[in-house]
Tab-separated table of C-alpha atoms in Angstrom:
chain	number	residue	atom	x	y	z
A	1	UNK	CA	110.865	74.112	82.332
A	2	UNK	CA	108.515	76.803	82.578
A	3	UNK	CA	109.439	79.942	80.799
A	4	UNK	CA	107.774	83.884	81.487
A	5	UNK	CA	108.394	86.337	78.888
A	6	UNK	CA	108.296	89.677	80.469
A	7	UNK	CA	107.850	92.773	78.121
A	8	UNK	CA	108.974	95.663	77.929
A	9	UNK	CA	112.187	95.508	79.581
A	10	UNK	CA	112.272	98.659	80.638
A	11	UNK	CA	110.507	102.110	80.315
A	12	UNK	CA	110.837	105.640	80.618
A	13	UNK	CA	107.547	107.744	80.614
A	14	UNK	CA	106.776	111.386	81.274
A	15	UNK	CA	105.077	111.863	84.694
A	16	UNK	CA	101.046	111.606	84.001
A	17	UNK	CA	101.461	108.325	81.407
A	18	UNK	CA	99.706	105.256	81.307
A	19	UNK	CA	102.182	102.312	81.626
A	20	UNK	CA	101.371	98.315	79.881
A	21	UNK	CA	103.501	95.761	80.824
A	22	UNK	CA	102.679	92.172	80.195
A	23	UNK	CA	103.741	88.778	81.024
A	24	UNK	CA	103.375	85.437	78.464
A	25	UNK	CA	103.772	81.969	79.228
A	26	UNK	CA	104.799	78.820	77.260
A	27	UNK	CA	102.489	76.628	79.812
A	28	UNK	CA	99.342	77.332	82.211
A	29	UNK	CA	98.979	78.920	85.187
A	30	UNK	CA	96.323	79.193	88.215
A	31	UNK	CA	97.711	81.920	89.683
A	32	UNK	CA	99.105	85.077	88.104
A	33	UNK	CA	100.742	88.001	90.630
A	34	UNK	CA	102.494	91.480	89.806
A	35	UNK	CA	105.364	92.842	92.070
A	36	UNK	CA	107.184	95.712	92.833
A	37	UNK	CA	110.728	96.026	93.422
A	38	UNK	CA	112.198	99.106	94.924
A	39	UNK	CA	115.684	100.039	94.986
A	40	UNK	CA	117.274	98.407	97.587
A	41	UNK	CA	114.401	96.971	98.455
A	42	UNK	CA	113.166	93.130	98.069
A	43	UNK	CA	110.012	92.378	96.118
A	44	UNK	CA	106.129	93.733	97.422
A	45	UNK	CA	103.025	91.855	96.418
A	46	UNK	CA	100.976	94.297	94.215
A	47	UNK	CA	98.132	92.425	92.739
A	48	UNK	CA	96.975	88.336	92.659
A	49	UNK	CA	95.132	86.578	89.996
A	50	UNK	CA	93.183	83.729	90.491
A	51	UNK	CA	90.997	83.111	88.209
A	52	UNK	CA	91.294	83.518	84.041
A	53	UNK	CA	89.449	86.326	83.282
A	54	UNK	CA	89.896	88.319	86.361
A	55	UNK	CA	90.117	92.057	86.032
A	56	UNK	CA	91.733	93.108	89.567
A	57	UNK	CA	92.411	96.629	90.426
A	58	UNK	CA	94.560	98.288	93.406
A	59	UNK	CA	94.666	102.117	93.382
A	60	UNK	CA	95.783	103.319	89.932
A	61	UNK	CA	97.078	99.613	89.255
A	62	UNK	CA	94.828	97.344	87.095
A	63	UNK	CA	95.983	93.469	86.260
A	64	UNK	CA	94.065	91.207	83.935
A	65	UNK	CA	94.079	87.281	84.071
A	66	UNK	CA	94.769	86.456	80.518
A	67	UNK	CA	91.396	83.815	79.202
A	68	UNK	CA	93.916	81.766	78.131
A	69	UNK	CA	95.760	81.396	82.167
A	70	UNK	CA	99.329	81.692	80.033
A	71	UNK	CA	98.781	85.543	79.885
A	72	UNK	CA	98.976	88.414	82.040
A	73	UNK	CA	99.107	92.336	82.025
A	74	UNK	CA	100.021	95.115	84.696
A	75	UNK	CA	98.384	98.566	83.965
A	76	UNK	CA	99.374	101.600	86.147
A	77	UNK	CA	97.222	104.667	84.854
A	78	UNK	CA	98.615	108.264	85.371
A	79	UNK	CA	102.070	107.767	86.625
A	80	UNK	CA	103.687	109.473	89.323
A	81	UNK	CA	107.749	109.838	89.891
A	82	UNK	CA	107.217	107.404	92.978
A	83	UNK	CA	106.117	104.171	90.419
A	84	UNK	CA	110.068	104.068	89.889
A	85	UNK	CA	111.214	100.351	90.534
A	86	UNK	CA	110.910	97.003	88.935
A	87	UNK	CA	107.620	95.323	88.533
A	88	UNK	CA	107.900	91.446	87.981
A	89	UNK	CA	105.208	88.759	87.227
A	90	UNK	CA	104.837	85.465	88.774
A	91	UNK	CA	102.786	82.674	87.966
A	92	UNK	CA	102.221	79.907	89.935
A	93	UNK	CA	101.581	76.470	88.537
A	94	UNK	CA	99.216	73.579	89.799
A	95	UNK	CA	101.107	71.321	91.613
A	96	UNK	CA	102.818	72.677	94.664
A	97	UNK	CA	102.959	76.454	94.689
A	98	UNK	CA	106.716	77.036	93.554
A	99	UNK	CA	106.265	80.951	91.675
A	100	UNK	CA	108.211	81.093	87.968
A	101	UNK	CA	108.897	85.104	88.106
A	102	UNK	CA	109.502	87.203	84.760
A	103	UNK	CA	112.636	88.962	84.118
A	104	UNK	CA	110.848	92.050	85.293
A	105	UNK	CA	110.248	95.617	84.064
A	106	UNK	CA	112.280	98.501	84.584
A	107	UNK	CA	109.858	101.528	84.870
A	108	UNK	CA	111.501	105.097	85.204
A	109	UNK	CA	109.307	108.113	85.080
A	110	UNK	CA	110.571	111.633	84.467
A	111	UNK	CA	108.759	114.469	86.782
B	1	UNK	CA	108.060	95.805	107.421
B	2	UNK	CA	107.355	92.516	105.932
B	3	UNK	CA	107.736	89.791	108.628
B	4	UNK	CA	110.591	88.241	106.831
B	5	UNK	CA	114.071	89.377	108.010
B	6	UNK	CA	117.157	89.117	106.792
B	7	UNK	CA	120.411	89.663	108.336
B	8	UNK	CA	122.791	90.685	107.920
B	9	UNK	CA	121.431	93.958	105.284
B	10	UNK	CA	125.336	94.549	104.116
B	11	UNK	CA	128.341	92.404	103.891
B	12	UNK	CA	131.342	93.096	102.216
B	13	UNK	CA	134.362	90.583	102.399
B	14	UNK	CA	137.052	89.315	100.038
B	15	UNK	CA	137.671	86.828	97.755
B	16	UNK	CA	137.771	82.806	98.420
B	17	UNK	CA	135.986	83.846	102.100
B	18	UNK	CA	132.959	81.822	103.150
B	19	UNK	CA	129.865	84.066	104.806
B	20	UNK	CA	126.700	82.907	106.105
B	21	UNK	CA	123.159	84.803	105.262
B	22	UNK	CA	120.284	84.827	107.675
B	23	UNK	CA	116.567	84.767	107.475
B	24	UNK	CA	113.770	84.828	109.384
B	25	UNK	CA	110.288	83.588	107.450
B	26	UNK	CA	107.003	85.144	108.286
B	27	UNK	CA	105.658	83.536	111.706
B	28	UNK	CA	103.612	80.507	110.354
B	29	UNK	CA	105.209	79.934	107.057
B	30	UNK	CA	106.473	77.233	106.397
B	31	UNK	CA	108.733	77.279	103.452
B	32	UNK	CA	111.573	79.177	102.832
B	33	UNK	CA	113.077	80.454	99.102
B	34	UNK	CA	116.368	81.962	98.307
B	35	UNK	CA	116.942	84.138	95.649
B	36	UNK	CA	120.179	85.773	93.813
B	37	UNK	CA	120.214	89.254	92.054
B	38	UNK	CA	122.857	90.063	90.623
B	39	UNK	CA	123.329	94.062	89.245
B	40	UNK	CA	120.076	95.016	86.723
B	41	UNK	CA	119.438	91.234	86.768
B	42	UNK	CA	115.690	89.101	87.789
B	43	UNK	CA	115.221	87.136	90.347
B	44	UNK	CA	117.292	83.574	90.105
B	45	UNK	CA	115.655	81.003	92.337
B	46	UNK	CA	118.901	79.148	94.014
B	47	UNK	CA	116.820	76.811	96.720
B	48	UNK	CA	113.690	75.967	98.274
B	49	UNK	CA	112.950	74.406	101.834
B	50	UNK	CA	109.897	72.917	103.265
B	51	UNK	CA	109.602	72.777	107.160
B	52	UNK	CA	113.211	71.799	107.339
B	53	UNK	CA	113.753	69.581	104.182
B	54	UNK	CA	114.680	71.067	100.842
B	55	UNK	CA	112.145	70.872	98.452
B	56	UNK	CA	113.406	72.172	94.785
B	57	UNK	CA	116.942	73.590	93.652
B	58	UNK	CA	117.331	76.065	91.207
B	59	UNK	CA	120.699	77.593	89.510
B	60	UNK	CA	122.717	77.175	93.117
B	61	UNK	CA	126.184	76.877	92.953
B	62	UNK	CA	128.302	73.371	94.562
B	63	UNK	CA	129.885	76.560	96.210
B	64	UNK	CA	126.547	77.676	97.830
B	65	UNK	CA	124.694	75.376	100.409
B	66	UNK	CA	121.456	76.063	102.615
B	67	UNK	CA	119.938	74.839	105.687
B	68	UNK	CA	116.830	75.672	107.290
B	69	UNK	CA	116.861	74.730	111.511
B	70	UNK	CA	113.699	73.487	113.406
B	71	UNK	CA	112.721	76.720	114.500
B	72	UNK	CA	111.995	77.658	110.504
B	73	UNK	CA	114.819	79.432	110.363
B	74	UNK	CA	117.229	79.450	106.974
B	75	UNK	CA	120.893	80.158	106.626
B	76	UNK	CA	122.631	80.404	103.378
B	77	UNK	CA	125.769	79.690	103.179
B	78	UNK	CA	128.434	80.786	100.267
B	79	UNK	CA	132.254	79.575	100.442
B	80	UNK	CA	135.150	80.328	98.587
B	81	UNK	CA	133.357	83.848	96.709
B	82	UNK	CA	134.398	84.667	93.782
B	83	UNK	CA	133.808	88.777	92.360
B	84	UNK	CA	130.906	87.474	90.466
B	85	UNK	CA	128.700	86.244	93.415
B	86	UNK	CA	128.251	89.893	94.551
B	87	UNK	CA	124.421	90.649	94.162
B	88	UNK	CA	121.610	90.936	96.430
B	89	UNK	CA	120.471	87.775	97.940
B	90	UNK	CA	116.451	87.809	98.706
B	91	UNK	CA	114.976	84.991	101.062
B	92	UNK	CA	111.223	85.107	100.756
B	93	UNK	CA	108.443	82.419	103.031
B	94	UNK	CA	105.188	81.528	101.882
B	95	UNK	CA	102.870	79.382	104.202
B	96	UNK	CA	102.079	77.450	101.114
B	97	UNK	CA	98.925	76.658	98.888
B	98	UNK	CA	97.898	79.681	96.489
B	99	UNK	CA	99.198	82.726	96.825
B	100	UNK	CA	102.826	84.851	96.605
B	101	UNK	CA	105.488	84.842	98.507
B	102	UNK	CA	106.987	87.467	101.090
B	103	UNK	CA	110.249	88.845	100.299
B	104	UNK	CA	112.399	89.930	102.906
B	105	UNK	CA	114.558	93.157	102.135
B	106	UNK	CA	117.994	91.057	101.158
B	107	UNK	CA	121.369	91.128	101.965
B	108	UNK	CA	123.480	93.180	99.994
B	109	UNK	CA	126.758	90.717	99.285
B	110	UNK	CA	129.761	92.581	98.004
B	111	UNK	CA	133.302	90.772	97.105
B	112	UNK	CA	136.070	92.333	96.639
């Protein structure tokens, strides 16, 4: 089945860092999204992808649509103590729209 | 709040019980998704349902069964719990086509 490799698996930055995560796939996708996970809190839509190439941005959050459609990166630019959480990726296939999610990111940043 | 909801947010009970998890999709969606996370774990994809019929099945237990009622509605249902099945169980609701899904904000499942 469809496989995402999520990387890294976790981070801890200072407070003011850039963060790169990135998702890679073993097949293609149309649609590429980035969550956040909160503690204690279920998954929020960040970003969606929908096209390869796309370059989407949301605040201080930037996500790319690898050329390829089996790629995908998550770039939060001067951190802040309240970017704590998990950030997964999700692609989502052509037929039907069932997501496959990455194993997800643990990001901690120290104030 | 997300327009999913999930009862009930806590549930603690013992061993070899059966409990039942509630969810309420976002108003129009259609499908329904149930997810398990289990302590520093991702997101394992148990079941899917589709306007009442289930549509895919993940890594779900013969313990674990699911339901979702004419009104859209899903239950999920665990029986005879074992330590290990404590996590956080997510339901999320799309209304299909492109796009994510909604999470809801889980049920926390503890067994003791």
């Amino acid at each position: 089945g469809q496989q995402l490799n999520q990387s890294p698996q976790s981070m801890f930055i200072q407070e003011g860092e850039d963060v790169s995560m990135n998702c890679t796939s073993s097949s293609i996708f149309n649609t590429w999204l980035w969550y956040k996970q909160e503690p204690g809190e279920g998954p929020v839509l960040l970003i969606a992808l929908y096209k390869a190439g796309e370059l989407t941005s949301n605040g201080r959050l930037t996500a790319q649509f690898g050329i390829t459609r089996k790629d995908s990166f998550l770039n939060i630019s001067a951190s802040i103590p309240s970017d704590v959480g998990i950030y997964f990726c999700a692609g989502q296939g052509e037929f039907g729209n069932m997501l496959t999610f990455g194993g997800g990111t643990r990001l901690m940043v120290k104030p | 709040d997300s327009g999913v909801t999930q009862t009930p947010k806590h549930l603690i009970t013992a061993t070899g019980q059966r409990v039942t998890l509630r969810c309420s999709p976002r108003s129009g969606d259609l499908s329904v998704y149930w997810y398990q996370q289990s302590l520093d774990q991702g997101l394992q994809f148990l079941i899917q349902y589709y306007n009442g019929e289930e549509r895919a099945k993940g890594n779900i237990l013969e313990r674990f069964s699911a339901q979702q009622f004419p009104d859209l509605h899903s239950e999920l249902n665990l029986s005879s719990l074992e330590l290990g099945d404590s996590a956080l169980y997510f339901c999320a609701s799309s209304g299909g086509g492109r796009g994510g899904y909604t999470f809801g904000s889980g049920t926390r499942l503890t067994v003791v």
